[in-house]
Amino acid sequence: LASDRYIDPATLQVSVVQMAAGDRLRLAVSGDKDLLSGTYIVESNGTLQLPQIAPVRMAGRTMDDVRQDIERQLINAMVNAKK
């Protein structure tokens, strides 16, 4: 069953909540002109599909770990786009 759990971005720094399939994640990326910012649902296989980056494994990971992974992938995507 899908969960309607929303994680406040302000709590991402200290959150130990583990994500699961059906959970929703509200992503806010500063300065992205709404290309990435929005609400995403964790897929049944436990991944999060975001534009321009590889699927992010969410199931069983803490929000802090996921946040760092998404940040790293977005930075790499921006650097590679400038090449």
GROMACS .gro file of N, CA and C in nm:
model
  249
    1LEU      N    1   0.083  -0.119   0.000
    1LEU     CA    2   0.000   0.000   0.000
    1LEU      C    3   0.087   0.124   0.000
    2ALA      N    4   0.043   0.227  -0.067
    2ALA     CA    5   0.119   0.351  -0.074
    2ALA      C    6   0.104   0.430   0.055
    3SER      N    7   0.210   0.495   0.090
    3SER     CA    8   0.210   0.581   0.208
    3SER      C    9   0.205   0.725   0.163
    4ASP      N   10   0.138   0.809   0.238
    4ASP     CA   11   0.135   0.951   0.208
    4ASP      C   12   0.226   1.027   0.302
    5ARG      N   13   0.334   0.965   0.342
    5ARG     CA   14   0.429   1.027   0.433
    5ARG      C   15   0.508   1.134   0.358
    6TYR      N   16   0.506   1.256   0.407
    6TYR     CA   17   0.585   1.364   0.349
    6TYR      C   18   0.696   1.398   0.446
    7ILE      N   19   0.815   1.419   0.393
    7ILE     CA   20   0.930   1.455   0.475
    7ILE      C   21   0.959   1.602   0.452
    8ASP      N   22   0.954   1.681   0.557
    8ASP     CA   23   0.986   1.822   0.549
    8ASP      C   24   1.135   1.837   0.517
    9PRO      N   25   1.171   1.909   0.411
    9PRO     CA   26   1.312   1.924   0.375
    9PRO      C   27   1.398   1.976   0.490
   10ALA      N   28   1.341   2.054   0.579
   10ALA     CA   29   1.418   2.107   0.692
   10ALA      C   30   1.464   1.995   0.785
   11THR      N   31   1.398   1.882   0.783
   11THR     CA   32   1.436   1.772   0.871
   11THR      C   33   1.532   1.675   0.804
   12LEU      N   34   1.566   1.698   0.679
   12LEU     CA   35   1.652   1.604   0.609
   12LEU      C   36   1.789   1.591   0.674
   13GLN      N   37   1.839   1.696   0.734
   13GLN     CA   38   1.972   1.692   0.795
   13GLN      C   39   1.981   1.592   0.908
   14VAL      N   40   1.875   1.574   0.985
   14VAL     CA   41   1.881   1.492   1.105
   14VAL      C   42   1.789   1.371   1.100
   15SER      N   43   1.717   1.353   0.992
   15SER     CA   44   1.617   1.248   0.985
   15SER      C   45   1.682   1.110   0.976
   16VAL      N   46   1.624   1.015   1.051
   16VAL     CA   47   1.667   0.876   1.039
   16VAL      C   48   1.552   0.791   0.984
   17VAL      N   49   1.451   0.858   0.930
   17VAL     CA   50   1.337   0.788   0.869
   17VAL      C   51   1.388   0.710   0.749
   18GLN      N   52   1.346   0.585   0.738
   18GLN     CA   53   1.383   0.506   0.622
   18GLN      C   54   1.267   0.505   0.523
   19MET      N   55   1.302   0.522   0.397
   19MET     CA   56   1.203   0.529   0.292
   19MET      C   57   1.165   0.389   0.244
   20ALA      N   58   1.045   0.378   0.187
   20ALA     CA   59   0.996   0.250   0.135
   20ALA      C   60   0.913   0.278   0.010
   21ALA      N   61   0.886   0.174  -0.067
   21ALA     CA   62   0.803   0.187  -0.187
   21ALA      C   63   0.671   0.254  -0.154
   22GLY      N   64   0.630   0.348  -0.239
   22GLY     CA   65   0.505   0.419  -0.220
   22GLY      C   66   0.519   0.548  -0.141
   23ASP      N   67   0.632   0.568  -0.072
   23ASP     CA   68   0.652   0.693   0.001
   23ASP      C   69   0.669   0.807  -0.098
   24ARG      N   70   0.631   0.925  -0.054
   24ARG     CA   71   0.644   1.045  -0.137
   24ARG      C   72   0.755   1.131  -0.082
   25LEU      N   73   0.832   1.192  -0.174
   25LEU     CA   74   0.941   1.279  -0.137
   25LEU      C   75   0.922   1.411  -0.208
   26ARG      N   76   0.917   1.518  -0.134
   26ARG     CA   77   0.909   1.651  -0.194
   26ARG      C   78   1.050   1.704  -0.205
   27LEU      N   79   1.093   1.732  -0.328
   27LEU     CA   80   1.229   1.777  -0.356
   27LEU      C   81   1.226   1.923  -0.396
   28ALA      N   82   1.309   2.003  -0.332
   28ALA     CA   83   1.322   2.144  -0.367
   28ALA      C   84   1.469   2.171  -0.399
   29VAL      N   85   1.495   2.207  -0.524
   29VAL     CA   86   1.631   2.235  -0.569
   29VAL      C   87   1.639   2.383  -0.598
   30SER      N   88   1.722   2.450  -0.525
   30SER     CA   89   1.737   2.594  -0.538
   30SER      C   90   1.783   2.633  -0.678
   31GLY      N   91   1.711   2.725  -0.740
   31GLY     CA   92   1.750   2.779  -0.869
   31GLY      C   93   1.726   2.688  -0.989
   32ASP      N   94   1.646   2.583  -0.975
   32ASP     CA   95   1.629   2.491  -1.088
   32ASP      C   96   1.513   2.526  -1.178
   33LYS      N   97   1.440   2.632  -1.150
   33LYS     CA   98   1.328   2.677  -1.233
   33LYS      C   99   1.223   2.567  -1.252
   34ASP      N  100   1.198   2.490  -1.147
   34ASP     CA  101   1.097   2.385  -1.145
   34ASP      C  102   1.122   2.271  -1.243
   35LEU      N  103   1.247   2.251  -1.283
   35LEU     CA  104   1.279   2.136  -1.368
   35LEU      C  105   1.292   2.009  -1.285
   36LEU      N  106   1.339   2.022  -1.162
   36LEU     CA  107   1.357   1.907  -1.075
   36LEU      C  108   1.268   1.912  -0.952
   37SER      N  109   1.240   2.032  -0.904
   37SER     CA  110   1.161   2.044  -0.782
   37SER      C  111   1.021   1.988  -0.803
   38GLY      N  112   0.972   1.918  -0.703
   38GLY     CA  113   0.839   1.859  -0.711
   38GLY      C  114   0.825   1.744  -0.614
   39THR      N  115   0.716   1.673  -0.626
   39THR     CA  116   0.689   1.558  -0.541
   39THR      C  117   0.709   1.432  -0.623
   40TYR      N  118   0.786   1.340  -0.568
   40TYR     CA  119   0.818   1.215  -0.635
   40TYR      C  120   0.775   1.099  -0.547
   41ILE      N  121   0.739   0.988  -0.609
   41ILE     CA  122   0.696   0.869  -0.536
   41ILE      C  123   0.801   0.760  -0.554
   42VAL      N  124   0.838   0.696  -0.443
   42VAL     CA  125   0.932   0.585  -0.448
   42VAL      C  126   0.865   0.469  -0.522
   43GLU      N  127   0.933   0.419  -0.626
   43GLU     CA  128   0.879   0.312  -0.710
   43GLU      C  129   0.868   0.182  -0.631
   44SER      N  130   0.794   0.087  -0.686
   44SER     CA  131   0.775  -0.043  -0.619
   44SER      C  132   0.906  -0.118  -0.602
   45ASN      N  133   1.007  -0.087  -0.685
   45ASN     CA  134   1.138  -0.152  -0.671
   45ASN      C  135   1.229  -0.078  -0.573
   46GLY      N  136   1.174   0.024  -0.505
   46GLY     CA  137   1.250   0.096  -0.402
   46GLY      C  138   1.338   0.207  -0.454
   47THR      N  139   1.320   0.247  -0.580
   47THR     CA  140   1.403   0.355  -0.634
   47THR      C  141   1.321   0.480  -0.659
   48LEU      N  142   1.391   0.591  -0.669
   48LEU     CA  143   1.329   0.719  -0.701
   48LEU      C  144   1.381   0.761  -0.837
   49GLN      N  145   1.290   0.790  -0.928
   49GLN     CA  146   1.326   0.830  -1.064
   49GLN      C  147   1.322   0.982  -1.073
   50LEU      N  148   1.439   1.042  -1.093
   50LEU     CA  149   1.448   1.188  -1.108
   50LEU      C  150   1.502   1.218  -1.247
   51PRO      N  151   1.460   1.331  -1.304
   51PRO     CA  152   1.512   1.368  -1.436
   51PRO      C  153   1.663   1.391  -1.431
   52GLN      N  154   1.732   1.352  -1.534
   52GLN     CA  155   1.873   1.383  -1.558
   52GLN      C  156   1.973   1.308  -1.471
   53ILE      N  157   1.927   1.221  -1.380
   53ILE     CA  158   2.022   1.142  -1.301
   53ILE      C  159   1.975   0.996  -1.297
   54ALA      N  160   2.066   0.909  -1.257
   54ALA     CA  161   2.034   0.767  -1.247
   54ALA      C  162   1.932   0.744  -1.136
   55PRO      N  163   1.856   0.634  -1.144
   55PRO     CA  164   1.762   0.604  -1.035
   55PRO      C  165   1.835   0.599  -0.901
   56VAL      N  166   1.769   0.651  -0.798
   56VAL     CA  167   1.827   0.656  -0.664
   56VAL      C  168   1.761   0.548  -0.579
   57ARG      N  169   1.842   0.457  -0.524
   57ARG     CA  170   1.789   0.354  -0.435
   57ARG      C  171   1.746   0.420  -0.306
   58MET      N  172   1.619   0.405  -0.269
   58MET     CA  173   1.563   0.471  -0.152
   58MET      C  174   1.534   0.373  -0.038
   59ALA      N  175   1.484   0.256  -0.072
   59ALA     CA  176   1.436   0.161   0.028
   59ALA      C  177   1.544   0.128   0.130
   60GLY      N  178   1.510   0.145   0.257
   60GLY     CA  179   1.599   0.110   0.366
   60GLY      C  180   1.709   0.210   0.396
   61ARG      N  181   1.714   0.321   0.323
   61ARG     CA  182   1.818   0.422   0.346
   61ARG      C  183   1.762   0.538   0.426
   62THR      N  184   1.848   0.603   0.501
   62THR     CA  185   1.804   0.722   0.575
   62THR      C  186   1.794   0.840   0.480
   63MET      N  187   1.716   0.939   0.518
   63MET     CA  188   1.699   1.058   0.435
   63MET      C  189   1.830   1.133   0.418
   64ASP      N  190   1.914   1.135   0.521
   64ASP     CA  191   2.042   1.205   0.509
   64ASP      C  192   2.129   1.138   0.404
   65ASP      N  193   2.131   1.006   0.403
   65ASP     CA  194   2.208   0.931   0.304
   65ASP      C  195   2.154   0.956   0.164
   66VAL      N  196   2.023   0.954   0.149
   66VAL     CA  197   1.960   0.979   0.019
   66VAL      C  198   1.988   1.121  -0.028
   67ARG      N  199   1.976   1.218   0.063
   67ARG     CA  200   2.002   1.358   0.028
   67ARG      C  201   2.142   1.374  -0.026
   68GLN      N  202   2.240   1.314   0.040
   68GLN     CA  203   2.379   1.324  -0.006
   68GLN      C  204   2.396   1.259  -0.143
   69ASP      N  205   2.331   1.147  -0.166
   69ASP     CA  206   2.339   1.078  -0.294
   69ASP      C  207   2.279   1.164  -0.406
   70ILE      N  208   2.161   1.221  -0.382
   70ILE     CA  209   2.097   1.305  -0.483
   70ILE      C  210   2.182   1.428  -0.511
   71GLU      N  211   2.233   1.493  -0.406
   71GLU     CA  212   2.318   1.610  -0.425
   71GLU      C  213   2.440   1.576  -0.510
   72ARG      N  214   2.505   1.464  -0.478
   72ARG     CA  215   2.625   1.422  -0.552
   72ARG      C  216   2.593   1.399  -0.699
   73GLN      N  217   2.482   1.328  -0.725
   73GLN     CA  218   2.445   1.300  -0.863
   73GLN      C  219   2.408   1.427  -0.940
   74LEU      N  220   2.337   1.519  -0.874
   74LEU     CA  221   2.301   1.644  -0.941
   74LEU      C  222   2.425   1.728  -0.973
   75ILE      N  223   2.519   1.734  -0.880
   75ILE     CA  224   2.643   1.808  -0.904
   75ILE      C  225   2.719   1.746  -1.019
   76ASN      N  226   2.730   1.613  -1.020
   76ASN     CA  227   2.800   1.545  -1.131
   76ASN      C  228   2.730   1.572  -1.264
   77ALA      N  229   2.598   1.571  -1.265
   77ALA     CA  230   2.523   1.597  -1.389
   77ALA      C  231   2.548   1.739  -1.439
   78MET      N  232   2.554   1.835  -1.347
   78MET     CA  233   2.579   1.974  -1.386
   78MET      C  234   2.720   1.991  -1.441
   79VAL      N  235   2.818   1.928  -1.375
   79VAL     CA  236   2.958   1.936  -1.421
   79VAL      C  237   2.971   1.873  -1.559
   80ASN      N  238   2.911   1.756  -1.578
   80ASN     CA  239   2.920   1.688  -1.708
   80ASN      C  240   2.848   1.765  -1.817
   81ALA      N  241   2.741   1.836  -1.783
   81ALA     CA  242   2.668   1.914  -1.883
   81ALA      C  243   2.750   2.033  -1.933
   82LYS      N  244   2.842   2.081  -1.851
   82LYS     CA  245   2.925   2.195  -1.889
   82LYS      C  246   3.045   2.156  -1.974
   83LYS      N  247   3.070   2.025  -1.988
   83LYS     CA  248   3.187   1.978  -2.067
   83LYS      C  249   3.159   1.986  -2.213
   0.00000   0.00000   0.00000
